[in-house]
Amino acid sequence: MSSKFSSTLLLLISILMSIQLLASAGNFYRDVDITWGEGRGKIQEGGRGLALSLDKLSGSGFQSKNEYLFGRFDMQLKLVPKNSAGTVTTFFLSSQGEGHDEIDFEFLGNVSGQPYTIHTNVYTQGKGNKEQQFHLWFDPTAAFHTYTIVWNPHRIVFLVDNSPIRVFNNHESMGIPFPKSQAMKVYCSLWNADEWATQGGRVKTDWALAPFTAYYRNINIDGCAVSSGASTCKSIGSTNNAKPWQTHELDGKGRNRLRWVQTKHMVYNYCADSKRFPQGFSAECKSSRF
């Protein structure tokens, strides 16, 4: 498949995803609380959109009103444009406490003309070290694009415009912990991390360009909400009347797309960093090429 054809196909998928989300999107007034930033986070467009800003005093962030144990979580983002070095825009799921679970999308800014880095990670019982990073094949500051986390008892799938970029499978049978017992909320934020975010911290935030702004739109959560220990999903393990995300796995087309992304656009893989893990790689690294 040629690079030009692949890029055109991915653009068409992005447009179709935008149309689908417009029909099913939630509302920020209804679904989230702005939790920090002292006015730097603002809901817009009657609840359809939300803007987060960052200046030298503070960033900003919001979280979902409900917490969930499994689901599909879609968010459209338009990232900080031009020189975004030092900034980190986030969209992630997390529980609370020292032994928390977490599923991360983090977008690491860069100097003008250099690509954004998507940083992904999975924490289980407070332990992460499962990082994979990618450079996007489009300009994420020019238009909204859809970022998705699918989380079920079998696997976690990270998608960009409905194209899989990473799959983290449940390998509990191999002794690898998997997040499946702690309900999580959706969190989003824009903050300064210039001590590490851009080129290992070598490039700092240019505060003369502040305030920096990232835009969120069309939040869509289809998941098992948990309240007082009770889930809205009666039987997550059953295939009877299951929603697609409950049994989500990649078909041949999806595996080909994943292979293309990881071959062409992956820039870091914890499963290949022998300097960081001289004692050997985690067992799940040997179970699959991707």
PDB file of N, CA, C and O in Angstrom, residues 15-45:
ATOM      1  N   ILE A  15     -12.922  11.733   8.410  1.00  0.00           N
ATOM      2  CA  ILE A  15     -14.149  12.465   8.099  1.00  0.00           C
ATOM      3  C   ILE A  15     -15.375  11.652   8.501  1.00  0.00           C
ATOM      4  O   ILE A  15     -16.319  12.174   9.102  1.00  0.00           O
ATOM      5  N   LEU A  16     -15.375  10.355   8.199  1.00  0.00           N
ATOM      6  CA  LEU A  16     -16.498   9.501   8.561  1.00  0.00           C
ATOM      7  C   LEU A  16     -16.664   9.399  10.070  1.00  0.00           C
ATOM      8  O   LEU A  16     -17.786   9.407  10.590  1.00  0.00           O
ATOM      9  N   MET A  17     -15.529   9.330  10.798  1.00  0.00           N
ATOM     10  CA  MET A  17     -15.599   9.278  12.253  1.00  0.00           C
ATOM     11  C   MET A  17     -16.199  10.564  12.814  1.00  0.00           C
ATOM     12  O   MET A  17     -16.980  10.553  13.761  1.00  0.00           O
ATOM     13  N   SER A  18     -15.845  11.707  12.222  1.00  0.00           N
ATOM     14  CA  SER A  18     -16.383  12.986  12.686  1.00  0.00           C
ATOM     15  C   SER A  18     -17.890  13.037  12.511  1.00  0.00           C
ATOM     16  O   SER A  18     -18.622  13.505  13.382  1.00  0.00           O
ATOM     17  N   ILE A  19     -18.377  12.537  11.356  1.00  0.00           N
ATOM     18  CA  ILE A  19     -19.813  12.523  11.109  1.00  0.00           C
ATOM     19  C   ILE A  19     -20.514  11.616  12.114  1.00  0.00           C
ATOM     20  O   ILE A  19     -21.563  11.958  12.673  1.00  0.00           O
ATOM     21  N   GLN A  20     -19.928  10.448  12.371  1.00  0.00           N
ATOM     22  CA  GLN A  20     -20.526   9.509  13.322  1.00  0.00           C
ATOM     23  C   GLN A  20     -20.583  10.100  14.720  1.00  0.00           C
ATOM     24  O   GLN A  20     -21.594   9.981  15.426  1.00  0.00           O
ATOM     25  N   LEU A  21     -19.504  10.754  15.152  1.00  0.00           N
ATOM     26  CA  LEU A  21     -19.474  11.322  16.494  1.00  0.00           C
ATOM     27  C   LEU A  21     -20.440  12.486  16.646  1.00  0.00           C
ATOM     28  O   LEU A  21     -21.004  12.708  17.715  1.00  0.00           O
ATOM     29  N   LEU A  22     -20.641  13.244  15.578  1.00  0.00           N
ATOM     30  CA  LEU A  22     -21.612  14.337  15.635  1.00  0.00           C
ATOM     31  C   LEU A  22     -23.004  13.796  15.968  1.00  0.00           C
ATOM     32  O   LEU A  22     -23.781  14.438  16.675  1.00  0.00           O
ATOM     33  N   ALA A  23     -23.295  12.603  15.449  1.00  0.00           N
ATOM     34  CA  ALA A  23     -24.620  12.025  15.676  1.00  0.00           C
ATOM     35  C   ALA A  23     -24.777  11.451  17.073  1.00  0.00           C
ATOM     36  O   ALA A  23     -25.891  11.345  17.580  1.00  0.00           O
ATOM     37  N   SER A  24     -23.661  11.075  17.724  1.00  0.00           N
ATOM     38  CA  SER A  24     -23.771  10.355  18.989  1.00  0.00           C
ATOM     39  C   SER A  24     -23.063  11.048  20.141  1.00  0.00           C
ATOM     40  O   SER A  24     -22.996  10.500  21.237  1.00  0.00           O
ATOM     41  N   ALA A  25     -22.528  12.243  19.911  1.00  0.00           N
ATOM     42  CA  ALA A  25     -21.673  12.878  20.912  1.00  0.00           C
ATOM     43  C   ALA A  25     -22.430  13.249  22.182  1.00  0.00           C
ATOM     44  O   ALA A  25     -23.632  13.507  22.164  1.00  0.00           O
ATOM     45  N   GLY A  26     -21.691  13.253  23.286  1.00  0.00           N
ATOM     46  CA  GLY A  26     -22.236  13.694  24.550  1.00  0.00           C
ATOM     47  C   GLY A  26     -22.185  15.201  24.680  1.00  0.00           C
ATOM     48  O   GLY A  26     -22.029  15.926  23.686  1.00  0.00           O
ATOM     49  N   ASN A  27     -22.293  15.669  25.887  1.00  0.00           N
ATOM     50  CA  ASN A  27     -22.322  17.099  26.146  1.00  0.00           C
ATOM     51  C   ASN A  27     -21.416  17.388  27.347  1.00  0.00           C
ATOM     52  O   ASN A  27     -21.541  16.751  28.393  1.00  0.00           O
ATOM     53  N   PHE A  28     -20.496  18.320  27.194  1.00  0.00           N
ATOM     54  CA  PHE A  28     -19.536  18.600  28.260  1.00  0.00           C
ATOM     55  C   PHE A  28     -20.218  19.146  29.514  1.00  0.00           C
ATOM     56  O   PHE A  28     -19.771  18.866  30.631  1.00  0.00           O
ATOM     57  N   TYR A  29     -21.279  19.920  29.354  1.00  0.00           N
ATOM     58  CA  TYR A  29     -22.004  20.394  30.529  1.00  0.00           C
ATOM     59  C   TYR A  29     -22.547  19.219  31.340  1.00  0.00           C
ATOM     60  O   TYR A  29     -22.505  19.216  32.571  1.00  0.00           O
ATOM     61  N   ARG A  30     -23.041  18.227  30.638  1.00  0.00           N
ATOM     62  CA  ARG A  30     -23.672  17.077  31.294  1.00  0.00           C
ATOM     63  C   ARG A  30     -22.655  16.060  31.795  1.00  0.00           C
ATOM     64  O   ARG A  30     -22.836  15.441  32.850  1.00  0.00           O
ATOM     65  N   ASP A  31     -21.562  15.867  31.043  1.00  0.00           N
ATOM     66  CA  ASP A  31     -20.706  14.710  31.257  1.00  0.00           C
ATOM     67  C   ASP A  31     -19.444  14.967  32.074  1.00  0.00           C
ATOM     68  O   ASP A  31     -18.836  14.005  32.571  1.00  0.00           O
ATOM     69  N   VAL A  32     -19.001  16.243  32.208  1.00  0.00           N
ATOM     70  CA  VAL A  32     -17.721  16.485  32.874  1.00  0.00           C
ATOM     71  C   VAL A  32     -17.814  17.647  33.851  1.00  0.00           C
ATOM     72  O   VAL A  32     -18.753  18.454  33.811  1.00  0.00           O
ATOM     73  N   ASP A  33     -16.805  17.714  34.709  1.00  0.00           N
ATOM     74  CA  ASP A  33     -16.579  18.865  35.592  1.00  0.00           C
ATOM     75  C   ASP A  33     -15.191  19.423  35.309  1.00  0.00           C
ATOM     76  O   ASP A  33     -14.216  18.652  35.223  1.00  0.00           O
ATOM     77  N   ILE A  34     -15.115  20.743  35.144  1.00  0.00           N
ATOM     78  CA  ILE A  34     -13.796  21.381  35.080  1.00  0.00           C
ATOM     79  C   ILE A  34     -13.271  21.468  36.507  1.00  0.00           C
ATOM     80  O   ILE A  34     -13.895  22.077  37.366  1.00  0.00           O
ATOM     81  N   THR A  35     -12.155  20.840  36.776  1.00  0.00           N
ATOM     82  CA  THR A  35     -11.717  20.627  38.155  1.00  0.00           C
ATOM     83  C   THR A  35     -10.545  21.495  38.583  1.00  0.00           C
ATOM     84  O   THR A  35     -10.280  21.618  39.777  1.00  0.00           O
ATOM     85  N   TRP A  36      -9.835  22.088  37.640  1.00  0.00           N
ATOM     86  CA  TRP A  36      -8.739  22.973  38.033  1.00  0.00           C
ATOM     87  C   TRP A  36      -8.385  23.913  36.887  1.00  0.00           C
ATOM     88  O   TRP A  36      -8.767  23.691  35.748  1.00  0.00           O
ATOM     89  N   GLY A  37      -7.691  24.992  37.241  1.00  0.00           N
ATOM     90  CA  GLY A  37      -7.278  25.966  36.233  1.00  0.00           C
ATOM     91  C   GLY A  37      -7.786  27.376  36.452  1.00  0.00           C
ATOM     92  O   GLY A  37      -7.415  28.293  35.738  1.00  0.00           O
ATOM     93  N   GLU A  38      -8.680  27.560  37.448  1.00  0.00           N
ATOM     94  CA  GLU A  38      -9.155  28.908  37.800  1.00  0.00           C
ATOM     95  C   GLU A  38      -9.612  29.699  36.569  1.00  0.00           C
ATOM     96  O   GLU A  38      -9.140  30.797  36.294  1.00  0.00           O
ATOM     97  N   GLY A  39     -10.545  29.119  35.837  1.00  0.00           N
ATOM     98  CA  GLY A  39     -11.135  29.800  34.694  1.00  0.00           C
ATOM     99  C   GLY A  39     -10.431  29.561  33.373  1.00  0.00           C
ATOM    100  O   GLY A  39     -10.890  30.057  32.337  1.00  0.00           O
ATOM    101  N   ARG A  40      -9.358  28.791  33.378  1.00  0.00           N
ATOM    102  CA  ARG A  40      -8.625  28.534  32.132  1.00  0.00           C
ATOM    103  C   ARG A  40      -9.279  27.446  31.296  1.00  0.00           C
ATOM    104  O   ARG A  40      -8.898  27.254  30.138  1.00  0.00           O
ATOM    105  N   GLY A  41     -10.220  26.727  31.871  1.00  0.00           N
ATOM    106  CA  GLY A  41     -11.006  25.765  31.113  1.00  0.00           C
ATOM    107  C   GLY A  41     -12.389  26.321  30.864  1.00  0.00           C
ATOM    108  O   GLY A  41     -13.051  26.788  31.798  1.00  0.00           O
ATOM    109  N   LYS A  42     -12.845  26.265  29.620  1.00  0.00           N
ATOM    110  CA  LYS A  42     -14.138  26.869  29.271  1.00  0.00           C
ATOM    111  C   LYS A  42     -14.915  25.945  28.343  1.00  0.00           C
ATOM    112  O   LYS A  42     -14.408  25.504  27.307  1.00  0.00           O
ATOM    113  N   ILE A  43     -16.162  25.653  28.721  1.00  0.00           N
ATOM    114  CA  ILE A  43     -17.062  24.893  27.865  1.00  0.00           C
ATOM    115  C   ILE A  43     -17.617  25.825  26.799  1.00  0.00           C
ATOM    116  O   ILE A  43     -17.994  26.963  27.082  1.00  0.00           O
ATOM    117  N   GLN A  44     -17.672  25.345  25.556  1.00  0.00           N
ATOM    118  CA  GLN A  44     -18.063  26.175  24.423  1.00  0.00           C
ATOM    119  C   GLN A  44     -19.134  25.481  23.588  1.00  0.00           C
ATOM    120  O   GLN A  44     -19.480  24.323  23.824  1.00  0.00           O
ATOM    121  N   GLU A  45     -19.675  26.218  22.630  1.00  0.00           N
ATOM    122  CA  GLU A  45     -20.603  25.689  21.625  1.00  0.00           C
ATOM    123  C   GLU A  45     -21.784  24.957  22.257  1.00  0.00           C
ATOM    124  O   GLU A  45     -22.207  23.895  21.800  1.00  0.00           O
TER     125      GLU A  45
END
